Short mmCIF file of C-alpha atoms in Angstrom, two decimals:
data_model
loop_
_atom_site.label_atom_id
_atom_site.label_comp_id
_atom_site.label_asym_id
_atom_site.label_seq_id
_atom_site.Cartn_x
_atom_site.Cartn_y
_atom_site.Cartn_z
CA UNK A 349 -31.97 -168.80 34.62
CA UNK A 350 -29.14 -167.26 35.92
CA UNK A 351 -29.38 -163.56 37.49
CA UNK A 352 -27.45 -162.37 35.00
CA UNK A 353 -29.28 -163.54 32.08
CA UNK A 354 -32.50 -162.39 33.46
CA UNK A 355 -34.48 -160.17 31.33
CA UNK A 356 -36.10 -157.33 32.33
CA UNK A 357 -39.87 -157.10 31.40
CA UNK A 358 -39.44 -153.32 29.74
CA UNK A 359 -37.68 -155.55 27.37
CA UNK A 360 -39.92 -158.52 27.62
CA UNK A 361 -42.96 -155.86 27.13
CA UNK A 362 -41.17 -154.43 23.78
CA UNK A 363 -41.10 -157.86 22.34
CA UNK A 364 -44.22 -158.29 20.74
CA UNK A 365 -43.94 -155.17 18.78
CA UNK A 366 -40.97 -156.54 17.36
CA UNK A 367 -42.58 -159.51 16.58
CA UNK A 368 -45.37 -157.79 14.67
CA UNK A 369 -43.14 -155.73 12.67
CA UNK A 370 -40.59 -158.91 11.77
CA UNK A 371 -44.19 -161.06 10.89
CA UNK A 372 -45.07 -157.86 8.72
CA UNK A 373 -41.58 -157.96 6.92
CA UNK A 374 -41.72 -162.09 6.32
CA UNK A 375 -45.15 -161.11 5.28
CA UNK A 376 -43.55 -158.88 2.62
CA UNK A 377 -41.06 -161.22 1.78
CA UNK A 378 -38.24 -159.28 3.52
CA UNK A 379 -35.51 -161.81 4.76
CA UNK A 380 -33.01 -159.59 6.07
CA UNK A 381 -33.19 -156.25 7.99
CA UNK A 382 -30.16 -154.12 9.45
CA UNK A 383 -31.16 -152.80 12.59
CA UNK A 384 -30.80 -149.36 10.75
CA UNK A 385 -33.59 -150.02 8.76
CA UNK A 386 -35.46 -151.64 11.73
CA UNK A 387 -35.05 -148.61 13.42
CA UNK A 388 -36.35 -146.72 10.80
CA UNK A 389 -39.24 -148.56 10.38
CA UNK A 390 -40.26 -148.79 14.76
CA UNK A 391 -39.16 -145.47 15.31
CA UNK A 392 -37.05 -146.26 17.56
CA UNK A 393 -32.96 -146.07 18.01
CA UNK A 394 -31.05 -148.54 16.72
CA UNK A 395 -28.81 -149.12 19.40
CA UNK A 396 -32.08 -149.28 21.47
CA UNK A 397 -32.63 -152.52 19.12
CA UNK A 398 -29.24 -153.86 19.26
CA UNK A 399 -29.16 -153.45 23.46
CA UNK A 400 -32.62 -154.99 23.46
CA UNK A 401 -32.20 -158.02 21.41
CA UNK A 402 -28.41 -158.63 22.45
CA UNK A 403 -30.20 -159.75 25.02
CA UNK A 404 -30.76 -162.80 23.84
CA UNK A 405 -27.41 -163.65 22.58
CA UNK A 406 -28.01 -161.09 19.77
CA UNK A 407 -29.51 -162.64 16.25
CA UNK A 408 -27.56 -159.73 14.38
CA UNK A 409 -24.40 -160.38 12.01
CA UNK A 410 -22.19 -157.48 11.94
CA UNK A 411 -22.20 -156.08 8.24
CA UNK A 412 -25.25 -158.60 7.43
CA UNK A 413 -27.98 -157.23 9.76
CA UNK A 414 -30.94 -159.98 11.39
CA UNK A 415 -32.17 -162.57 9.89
CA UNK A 416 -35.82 -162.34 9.79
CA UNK A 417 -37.74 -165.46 9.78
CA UNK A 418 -35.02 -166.33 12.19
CA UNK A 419 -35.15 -163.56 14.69
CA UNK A 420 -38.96 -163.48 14.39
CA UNK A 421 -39.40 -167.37 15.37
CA UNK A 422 -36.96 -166.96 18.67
CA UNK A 423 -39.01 -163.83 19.82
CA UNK A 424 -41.64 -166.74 19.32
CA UNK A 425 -39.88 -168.88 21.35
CA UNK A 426 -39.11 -166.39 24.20
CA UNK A 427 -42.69 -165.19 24.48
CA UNK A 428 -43.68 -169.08 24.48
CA UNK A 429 -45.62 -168.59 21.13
CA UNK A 430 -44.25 -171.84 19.57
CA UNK A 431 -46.83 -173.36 22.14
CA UNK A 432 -50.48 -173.87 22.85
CA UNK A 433 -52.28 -172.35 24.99
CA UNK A 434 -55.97 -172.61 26.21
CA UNK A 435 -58.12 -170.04 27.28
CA UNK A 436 -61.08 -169.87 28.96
CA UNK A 437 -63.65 -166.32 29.01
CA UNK A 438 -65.29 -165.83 32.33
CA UNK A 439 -67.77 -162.80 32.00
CA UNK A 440 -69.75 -163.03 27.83
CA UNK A 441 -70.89 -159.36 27.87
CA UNK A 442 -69.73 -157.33 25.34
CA UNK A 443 -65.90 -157.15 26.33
CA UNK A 444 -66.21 -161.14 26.24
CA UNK A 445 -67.88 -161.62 23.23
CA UNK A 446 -65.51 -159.06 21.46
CA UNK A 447 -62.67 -161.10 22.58
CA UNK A 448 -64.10 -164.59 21.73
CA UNK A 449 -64.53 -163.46 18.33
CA UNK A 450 -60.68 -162.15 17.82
CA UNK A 451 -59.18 -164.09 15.26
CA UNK A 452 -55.58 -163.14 15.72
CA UNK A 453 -55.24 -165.14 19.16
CA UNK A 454 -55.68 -168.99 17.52
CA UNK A 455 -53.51 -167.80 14.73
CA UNK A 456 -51.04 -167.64 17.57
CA UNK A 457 -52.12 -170.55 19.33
CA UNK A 458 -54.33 -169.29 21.70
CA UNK A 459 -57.06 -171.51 21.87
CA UNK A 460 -60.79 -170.67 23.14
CA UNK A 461 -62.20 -173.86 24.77
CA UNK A 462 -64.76 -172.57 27.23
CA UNK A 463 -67.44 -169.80 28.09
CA UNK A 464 -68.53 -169.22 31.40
CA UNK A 465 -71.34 -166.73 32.38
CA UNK A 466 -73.59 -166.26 34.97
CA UNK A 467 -76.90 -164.57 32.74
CA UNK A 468 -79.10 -167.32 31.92
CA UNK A 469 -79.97 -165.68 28.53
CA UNK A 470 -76.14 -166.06 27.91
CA UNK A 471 -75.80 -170.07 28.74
CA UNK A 472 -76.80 -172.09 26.02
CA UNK A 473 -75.58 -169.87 23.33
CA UNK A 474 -72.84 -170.67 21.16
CA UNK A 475 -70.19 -168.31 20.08
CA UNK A 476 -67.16 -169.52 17.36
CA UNK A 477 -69.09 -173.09 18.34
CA UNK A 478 -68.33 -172.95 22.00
CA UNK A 479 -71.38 -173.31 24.36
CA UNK A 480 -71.81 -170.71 26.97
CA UNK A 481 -71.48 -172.68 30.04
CA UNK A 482 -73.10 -172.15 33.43
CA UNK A 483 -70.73 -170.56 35.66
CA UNK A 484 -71.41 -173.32 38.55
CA UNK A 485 -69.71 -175.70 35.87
CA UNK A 486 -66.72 -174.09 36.43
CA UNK A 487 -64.91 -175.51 38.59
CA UNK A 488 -65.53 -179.21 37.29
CA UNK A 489 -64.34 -177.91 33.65
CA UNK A 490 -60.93 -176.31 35.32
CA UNK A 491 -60.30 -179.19 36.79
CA UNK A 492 -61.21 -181.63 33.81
CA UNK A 493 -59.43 -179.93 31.23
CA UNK A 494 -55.87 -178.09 31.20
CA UNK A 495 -56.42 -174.44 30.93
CA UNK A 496 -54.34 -171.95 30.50
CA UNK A 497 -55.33 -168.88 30.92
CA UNK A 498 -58.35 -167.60 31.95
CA UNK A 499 -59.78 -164.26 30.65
CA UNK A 500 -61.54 -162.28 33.40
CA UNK A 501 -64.34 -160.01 31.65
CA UNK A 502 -66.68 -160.27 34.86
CA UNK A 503 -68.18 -157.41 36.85
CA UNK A 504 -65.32 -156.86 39.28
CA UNK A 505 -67.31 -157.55 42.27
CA UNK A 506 -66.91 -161.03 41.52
CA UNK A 507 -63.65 -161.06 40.28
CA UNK A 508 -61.08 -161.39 43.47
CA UNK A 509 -62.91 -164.20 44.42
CA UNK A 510 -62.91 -165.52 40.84
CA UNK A 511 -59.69 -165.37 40.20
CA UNK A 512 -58.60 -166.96 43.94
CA UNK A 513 -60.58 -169.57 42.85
CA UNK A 514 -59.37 -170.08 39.48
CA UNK A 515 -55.65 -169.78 41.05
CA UNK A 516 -56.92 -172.61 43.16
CA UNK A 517 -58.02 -175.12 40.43
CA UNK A 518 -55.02 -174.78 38.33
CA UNK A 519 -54.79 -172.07 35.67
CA UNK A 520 -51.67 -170.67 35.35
CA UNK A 521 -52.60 -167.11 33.86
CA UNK A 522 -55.17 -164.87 34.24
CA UNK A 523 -55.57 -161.59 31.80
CA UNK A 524 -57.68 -159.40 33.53
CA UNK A 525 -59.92 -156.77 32.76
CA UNK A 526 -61.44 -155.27 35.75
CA UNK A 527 -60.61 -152.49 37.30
CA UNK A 528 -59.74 -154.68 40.61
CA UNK A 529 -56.00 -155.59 41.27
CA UNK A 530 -55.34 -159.24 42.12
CA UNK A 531 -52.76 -160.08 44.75
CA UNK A 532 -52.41 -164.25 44.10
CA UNK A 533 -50.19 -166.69 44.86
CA UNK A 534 -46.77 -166.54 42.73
CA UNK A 535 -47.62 -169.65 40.44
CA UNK A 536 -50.70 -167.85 39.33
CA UNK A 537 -49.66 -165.12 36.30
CA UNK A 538 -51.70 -161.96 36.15
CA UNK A 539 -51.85 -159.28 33.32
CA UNK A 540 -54.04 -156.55 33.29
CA UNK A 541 -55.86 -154.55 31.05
CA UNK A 542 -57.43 -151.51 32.65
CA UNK A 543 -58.85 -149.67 30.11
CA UNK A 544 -59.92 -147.07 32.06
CA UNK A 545 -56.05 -146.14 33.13
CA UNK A 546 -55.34 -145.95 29.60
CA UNK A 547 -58.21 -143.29 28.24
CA UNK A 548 -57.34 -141.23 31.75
CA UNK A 549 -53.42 -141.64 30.24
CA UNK A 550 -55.13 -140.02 27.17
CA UNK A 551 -56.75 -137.54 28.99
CA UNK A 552 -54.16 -135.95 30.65
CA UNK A 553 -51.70 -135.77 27.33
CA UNK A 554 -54.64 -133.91 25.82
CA UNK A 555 -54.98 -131.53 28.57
CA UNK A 556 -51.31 -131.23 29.63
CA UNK A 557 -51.10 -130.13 25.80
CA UNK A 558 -54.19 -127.28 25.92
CA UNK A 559 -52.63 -126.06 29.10
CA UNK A 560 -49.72 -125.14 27.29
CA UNK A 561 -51.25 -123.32 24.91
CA UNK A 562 -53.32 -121.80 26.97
CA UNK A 563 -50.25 -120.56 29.08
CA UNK A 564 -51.17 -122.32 32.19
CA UNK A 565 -49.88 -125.06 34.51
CA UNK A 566 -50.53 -127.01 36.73
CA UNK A 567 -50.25 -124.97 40.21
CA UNK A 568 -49.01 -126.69 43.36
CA UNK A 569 -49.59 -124.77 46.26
CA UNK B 464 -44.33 -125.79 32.34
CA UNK B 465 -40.80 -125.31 33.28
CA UNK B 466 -38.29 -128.32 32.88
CA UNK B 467 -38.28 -129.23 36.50
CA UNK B 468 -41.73 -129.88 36.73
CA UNK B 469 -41.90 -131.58 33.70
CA UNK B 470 -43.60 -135.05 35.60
CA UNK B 471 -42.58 -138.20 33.35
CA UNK B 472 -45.14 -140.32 31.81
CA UNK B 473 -43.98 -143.14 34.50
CA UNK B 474 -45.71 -141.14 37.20
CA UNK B 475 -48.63 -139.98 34.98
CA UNK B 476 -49.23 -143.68 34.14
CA UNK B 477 -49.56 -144.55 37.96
CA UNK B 478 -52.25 -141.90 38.66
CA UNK B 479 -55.15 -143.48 37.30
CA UNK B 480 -54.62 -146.36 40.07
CA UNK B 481 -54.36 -143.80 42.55
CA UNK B 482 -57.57 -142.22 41.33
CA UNK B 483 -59.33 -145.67 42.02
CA UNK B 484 -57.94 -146.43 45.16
CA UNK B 485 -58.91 -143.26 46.27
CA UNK B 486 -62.45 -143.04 44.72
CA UNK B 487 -62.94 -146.50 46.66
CA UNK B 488 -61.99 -145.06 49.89
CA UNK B 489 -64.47 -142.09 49.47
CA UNK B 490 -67.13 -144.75 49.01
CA UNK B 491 -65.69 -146.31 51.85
CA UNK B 492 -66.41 -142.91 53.78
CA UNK B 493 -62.74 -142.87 54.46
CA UNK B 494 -61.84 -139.64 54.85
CA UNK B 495 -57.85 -139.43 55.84
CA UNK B 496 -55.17 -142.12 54.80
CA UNK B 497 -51.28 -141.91 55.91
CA UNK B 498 -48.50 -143.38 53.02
CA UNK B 499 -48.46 -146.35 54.89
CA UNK B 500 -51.92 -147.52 54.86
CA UNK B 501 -52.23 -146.92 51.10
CA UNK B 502 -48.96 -148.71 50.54
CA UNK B 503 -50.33 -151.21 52.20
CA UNK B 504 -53.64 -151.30 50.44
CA UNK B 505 -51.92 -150.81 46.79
CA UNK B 506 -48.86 -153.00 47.33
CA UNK B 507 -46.66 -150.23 46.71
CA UNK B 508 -43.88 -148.86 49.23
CA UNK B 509 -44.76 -146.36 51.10
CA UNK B 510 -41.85 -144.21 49.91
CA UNK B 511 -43.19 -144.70 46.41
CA UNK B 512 -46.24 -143.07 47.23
CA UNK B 513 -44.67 -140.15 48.47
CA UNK B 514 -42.41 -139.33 45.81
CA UNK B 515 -45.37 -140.02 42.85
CA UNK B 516 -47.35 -137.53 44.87
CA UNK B 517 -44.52 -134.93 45.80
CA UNK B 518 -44.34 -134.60 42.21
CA UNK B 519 -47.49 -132.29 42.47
CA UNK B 520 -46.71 -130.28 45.39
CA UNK B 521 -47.08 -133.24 48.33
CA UNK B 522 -51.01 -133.42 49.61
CA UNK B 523 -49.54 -134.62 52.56
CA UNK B 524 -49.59 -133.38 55.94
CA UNK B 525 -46.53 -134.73 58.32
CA UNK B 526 -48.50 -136.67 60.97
CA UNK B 527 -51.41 -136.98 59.34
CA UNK B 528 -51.59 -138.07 56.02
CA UNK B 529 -53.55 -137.28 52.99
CA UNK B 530 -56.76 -136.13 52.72
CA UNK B 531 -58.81 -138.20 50.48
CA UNK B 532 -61.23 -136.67 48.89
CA UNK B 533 -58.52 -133.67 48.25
CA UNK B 534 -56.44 -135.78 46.99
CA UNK B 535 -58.62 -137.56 44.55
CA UNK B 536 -59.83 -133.87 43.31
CA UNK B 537 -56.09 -132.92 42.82
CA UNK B 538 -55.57 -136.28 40.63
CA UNK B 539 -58.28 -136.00 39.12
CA UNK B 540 -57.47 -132.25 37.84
CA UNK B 541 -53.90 -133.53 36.40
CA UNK B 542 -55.56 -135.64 34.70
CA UNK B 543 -57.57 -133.86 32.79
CA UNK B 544 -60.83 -135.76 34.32
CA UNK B 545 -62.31 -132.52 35.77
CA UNK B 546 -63.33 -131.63 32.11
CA UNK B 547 -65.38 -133.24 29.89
CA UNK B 548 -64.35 -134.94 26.82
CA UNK B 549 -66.48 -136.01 23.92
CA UNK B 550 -65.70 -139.15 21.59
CA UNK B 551 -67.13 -141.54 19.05
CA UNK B 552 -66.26 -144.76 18.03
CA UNK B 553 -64.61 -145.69 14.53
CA UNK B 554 -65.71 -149.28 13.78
CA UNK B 555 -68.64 -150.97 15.44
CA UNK B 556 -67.60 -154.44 15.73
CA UNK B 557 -67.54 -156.27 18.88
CA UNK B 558 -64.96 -154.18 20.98
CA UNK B 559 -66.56 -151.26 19.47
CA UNK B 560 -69.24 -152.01 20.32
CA UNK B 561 -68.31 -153.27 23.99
CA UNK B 562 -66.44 -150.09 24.17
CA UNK B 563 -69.87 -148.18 23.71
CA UNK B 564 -71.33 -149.82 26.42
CA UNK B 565 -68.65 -149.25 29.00
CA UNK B 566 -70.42 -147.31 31.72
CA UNK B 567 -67.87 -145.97 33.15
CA UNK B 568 -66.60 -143.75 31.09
CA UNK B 569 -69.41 -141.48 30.92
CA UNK B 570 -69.21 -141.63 34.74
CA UNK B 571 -65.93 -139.58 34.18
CA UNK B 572 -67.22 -137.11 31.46
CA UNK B 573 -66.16 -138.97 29.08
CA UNK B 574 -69.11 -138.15 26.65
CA UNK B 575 -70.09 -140.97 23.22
CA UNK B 576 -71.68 -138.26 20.66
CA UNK B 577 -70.94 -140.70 17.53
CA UNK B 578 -70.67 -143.75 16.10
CA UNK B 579 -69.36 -144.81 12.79
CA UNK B 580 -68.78 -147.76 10.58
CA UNK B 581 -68.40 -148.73 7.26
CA UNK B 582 -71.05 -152.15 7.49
CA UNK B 583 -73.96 -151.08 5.98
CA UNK B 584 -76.02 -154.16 8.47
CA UNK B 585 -74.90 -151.63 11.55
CA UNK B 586 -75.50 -148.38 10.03
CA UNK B 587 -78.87 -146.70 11.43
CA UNK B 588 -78.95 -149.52 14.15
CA UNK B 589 -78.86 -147.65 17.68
CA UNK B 590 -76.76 -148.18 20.61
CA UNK B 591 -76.78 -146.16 23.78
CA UNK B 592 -79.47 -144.02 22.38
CA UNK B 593 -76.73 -142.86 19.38
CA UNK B 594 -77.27 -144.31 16.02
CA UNK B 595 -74.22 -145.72 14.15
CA UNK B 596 -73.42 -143.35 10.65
CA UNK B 597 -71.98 -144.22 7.63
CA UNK B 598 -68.06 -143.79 7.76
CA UNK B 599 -68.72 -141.10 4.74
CA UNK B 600 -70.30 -139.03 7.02
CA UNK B 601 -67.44 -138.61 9.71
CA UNK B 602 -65.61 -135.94 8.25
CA UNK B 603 -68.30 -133.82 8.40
CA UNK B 604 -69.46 -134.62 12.31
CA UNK B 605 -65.85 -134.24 13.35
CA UNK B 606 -65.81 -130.44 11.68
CA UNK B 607 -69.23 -129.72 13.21
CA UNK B 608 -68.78 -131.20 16.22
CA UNK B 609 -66.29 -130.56 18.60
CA UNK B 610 -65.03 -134.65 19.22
CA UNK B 611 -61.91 -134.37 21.44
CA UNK B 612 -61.44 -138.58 21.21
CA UNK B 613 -61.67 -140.82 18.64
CA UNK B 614 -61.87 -144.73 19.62
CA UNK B 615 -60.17 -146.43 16.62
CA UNK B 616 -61.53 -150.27 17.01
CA UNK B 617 -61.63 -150.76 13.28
CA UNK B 618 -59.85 -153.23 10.86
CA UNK B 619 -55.79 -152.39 10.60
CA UNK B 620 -55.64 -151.92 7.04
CA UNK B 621 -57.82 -148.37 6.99
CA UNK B 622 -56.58 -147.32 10.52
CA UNK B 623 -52.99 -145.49 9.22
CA UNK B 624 -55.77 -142.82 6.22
CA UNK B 625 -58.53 -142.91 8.82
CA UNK B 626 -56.16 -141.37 11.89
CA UNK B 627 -54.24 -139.23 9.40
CA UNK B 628 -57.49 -137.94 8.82
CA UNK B 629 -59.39 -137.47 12.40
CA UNK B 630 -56.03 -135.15 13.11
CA UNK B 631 -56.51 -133.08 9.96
CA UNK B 632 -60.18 -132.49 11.06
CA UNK B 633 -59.14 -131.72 14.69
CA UNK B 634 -59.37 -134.44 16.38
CA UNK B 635 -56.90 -134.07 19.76
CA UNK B 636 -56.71 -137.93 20.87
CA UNK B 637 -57.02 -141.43 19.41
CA UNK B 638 -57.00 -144.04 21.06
CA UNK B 639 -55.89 -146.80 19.16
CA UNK B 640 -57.02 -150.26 19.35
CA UNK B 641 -55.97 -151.79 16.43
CA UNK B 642 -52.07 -153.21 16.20
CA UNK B 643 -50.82 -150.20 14.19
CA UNK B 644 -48.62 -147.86 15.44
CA UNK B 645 -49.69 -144.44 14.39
CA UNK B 646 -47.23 -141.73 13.64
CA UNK B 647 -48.77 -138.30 13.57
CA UNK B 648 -48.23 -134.87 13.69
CA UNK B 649 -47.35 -133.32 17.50
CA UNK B 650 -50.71 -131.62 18.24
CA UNK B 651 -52.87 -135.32 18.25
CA UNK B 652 -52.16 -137.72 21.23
CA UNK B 653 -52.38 -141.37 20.55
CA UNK B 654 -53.09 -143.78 23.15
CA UNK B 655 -52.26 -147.54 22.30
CA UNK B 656 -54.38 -150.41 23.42
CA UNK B 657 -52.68 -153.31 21.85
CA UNK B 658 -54.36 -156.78 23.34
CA UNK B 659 -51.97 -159.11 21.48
CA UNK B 660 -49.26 -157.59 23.00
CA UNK B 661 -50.51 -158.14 26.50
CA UNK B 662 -51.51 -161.21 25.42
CA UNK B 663 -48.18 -162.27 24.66
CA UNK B 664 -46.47 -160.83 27.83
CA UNK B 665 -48.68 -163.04 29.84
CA UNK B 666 -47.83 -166.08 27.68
CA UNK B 667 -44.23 -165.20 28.37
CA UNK B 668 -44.86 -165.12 32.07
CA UNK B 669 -46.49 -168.78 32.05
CA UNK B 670 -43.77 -169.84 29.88
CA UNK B 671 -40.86 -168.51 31.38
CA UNK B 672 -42.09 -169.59 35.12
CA UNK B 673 -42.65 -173.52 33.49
CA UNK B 674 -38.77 -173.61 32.08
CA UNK B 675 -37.53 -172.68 35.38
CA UNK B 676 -39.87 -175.83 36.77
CA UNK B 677 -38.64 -178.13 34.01
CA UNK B 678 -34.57 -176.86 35.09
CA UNK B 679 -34.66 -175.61 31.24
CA UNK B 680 -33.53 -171.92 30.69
CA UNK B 681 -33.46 -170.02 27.38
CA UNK B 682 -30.48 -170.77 25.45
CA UNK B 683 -28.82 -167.79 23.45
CA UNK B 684 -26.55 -169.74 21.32
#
C-alpha cells in the first residue's frame, strides 16, 4: 500500500457504522442513496461522507448518488468481512458467556470454535455446542487449529501473560477486555474494549453538563 | 466554562487511562512520577502527557514531577468520579447481566439500584442482591428514584421508544449497548458501546496487515 493511499483509522473506525446503516437500507430494499440523504440519515455532513469514502476511489456517481449493495459489500471487503474468521474466548464468566452467545458475529463470519477457562465448574460445559475447554489445553488447540482472534475476557492479572503467549502460538488478533494495555509484537493485532473508560467518558459529560447549570467550573489553581 | 477552556473530548477520552495508571501506582506506593517515567510506562510521549494535563492547570512541578495521588484526585474530579452515580440495567440478557456483575464499577460510585426486563423467566430472579422488575414498572422507578444512568443492553428494535423515554423521565446518561445510534434531546448524554464495530476494526487490522504479506493492496478501481 502506498503512503499515499494509506487510510487513516478515524476513517477506518467510521466504517462500520456505515456499513450498518447501508445493510439497514439493502435491508429496506433501498438501492441507491445520495450522500445527501446519507447524511441525513448518520447525522453527519455530507462532504464528511464524500471525503471519507473518496477514499477508496469513491463509489459515488455524480447526479446518481452510491450504489448500495455495492458500496456496502466493498466496506465489506476493506474491513475483511468477505472472510472467515475464528475466534477463540479465553475467560467464560459473564462478559464471555455474553459474547459467546452474540449472534451478530457468525452472521458476519466470525466464527466461535473454542472456550477456554480456568474454573473447573466452567470446563465441561457447553455453550452454542462448544465445550469449555481446560485452559492447559490451550496451547495444543492454538497450535492445532488456525485461530484468529482470540477474545480476552480473563481477570487481567492473567492477561499480559495470556496474550504474550497467545502472540506466541499464532493468533493474529486479540480483542481485549481488561483493563490492562498490551504492548506485543507488531504481527499480533490488539483492540480494546475498556468499558470502564467509556462509563467514566459518561461520567464526566454528565457532570461537565450539571456544572454548567450549576454555574461552576472546573477551577485550576 | 469559557471557550478557552473548553477541553475537547480527545483529551477527556484519554483521562480514564490516566486514572488507571495512576490508581496502579498508588497501589504501587508510588508516590511522585516525572512525564518521562509515565511516558514510558503508558507508551505515550512525554510531551503528550504534558499538554493532556496542562489542559487542567499543569499538576506538575518543574523538577519534580507529578504528585500521584494529587493527580489521580484531580482526574478523578473532572471526571465526575468524585460523585456518585446511580444506574440500572435495561435488558437482562447476558451482557446485562455481565454488566451487573462488573465489580468495578461500584468501586467508583457507580451505584446498580435497578434492574429491568421484559422476560417474564428473569423477572423476580435476583442478582447482586437487586431483583430484576418488569419493564412496565420502569417508568415509575425512574420518577421515584433519582437514576442518573441507564445501561441499555436490550434488543435494537425497542432501544430508539425505550431511550426516548428514560430522557423524558430524567434520566441524564445512557449508555448504549445496542447498535443504534440514539438521537436525543441536549440535556441526556449517550455513551456508545458498539462491539461489532470494534469487532470489525480489528478484522480490518488482521486483514489489512495479511494483503501487505501477500504484496496485494486494496484496489479502488
Amino acid at each position: 500500500m502506498t503512503e499515499e493511499r494509506k487510510i487513516s483509522m478515524a476513517v477506518i473506525r467510521r466504517l462500520p457504522r456505515y456499513y450498518r446503516y447501508l445493510g439497514e437500507l439493502l435491508d429496506n430494499g433501498v438501492t441507491k442513496i445520495s450522500s445527501r440523504e446519507l447524511s441525513e440519515k448518520m447525522k453527519v455532513t455530507a462532504s464528511q461522507i464524500r471525503q471519507d469514502l473518496n477514499n477508496f476511489g469513491g463509489f459515488g456517481q455524480q447526479g446518481y448518488g452510491y450504489n448500495v449493495e455495492y458500496l456496502h459489500k466493498e466496506i465489506a471487503k476493506i474491513l475483511g468481512l468477505d472472510k472467515t474468521h475464528t475466534m477463540i474466548i479465553v475467560g467464560v464468566g459473564n462478559l464471555g458467556q455474553a459474547l459467546a452467545n452474540y449472534p451478530s458475529f457468525s452472521k458476519r463470519g466470525f466464527n466461535l470454535i473454542g472456550l477456554f477457562d480456568i474454573n473447573p465448574r466452567l470446563i465441561g460445559m457447553s455453550m452454542r455446542g462448544i465445550e469449555v475447554m481446560d485452559i492447559d489445553k490451550m496451547e495444543d488447540f492454538v497450535k492445532t487449529n488456525k485461530v484468529d482472534i482470540a477474545i480476552l475476557t480473563m481477570p487481567k492479572t492473567r492477561v499480559k501473560e495470556t496474550a504474550e503467549n497467545l502472540a506466541k502460538w499464532g493468533v493474529k488478533g486479540l480483542w481485549n477486555f481488561s483493563p490492562v494495555d498490551l504492548f506485543l509484537p507488531e504481527h499480533v493485532h490488539v483492540e480494546n474494549v475498556h468499558l470502564s473508560h467509556s462509563l467514566m467518558t459518561l461520567a464526566y459529560k454528565i457532570n461537565e453538563a450539571e456544572e454548567l447549570d450549576n454555574g461552576n467550573d472546573y477551577k485550576p489553581f
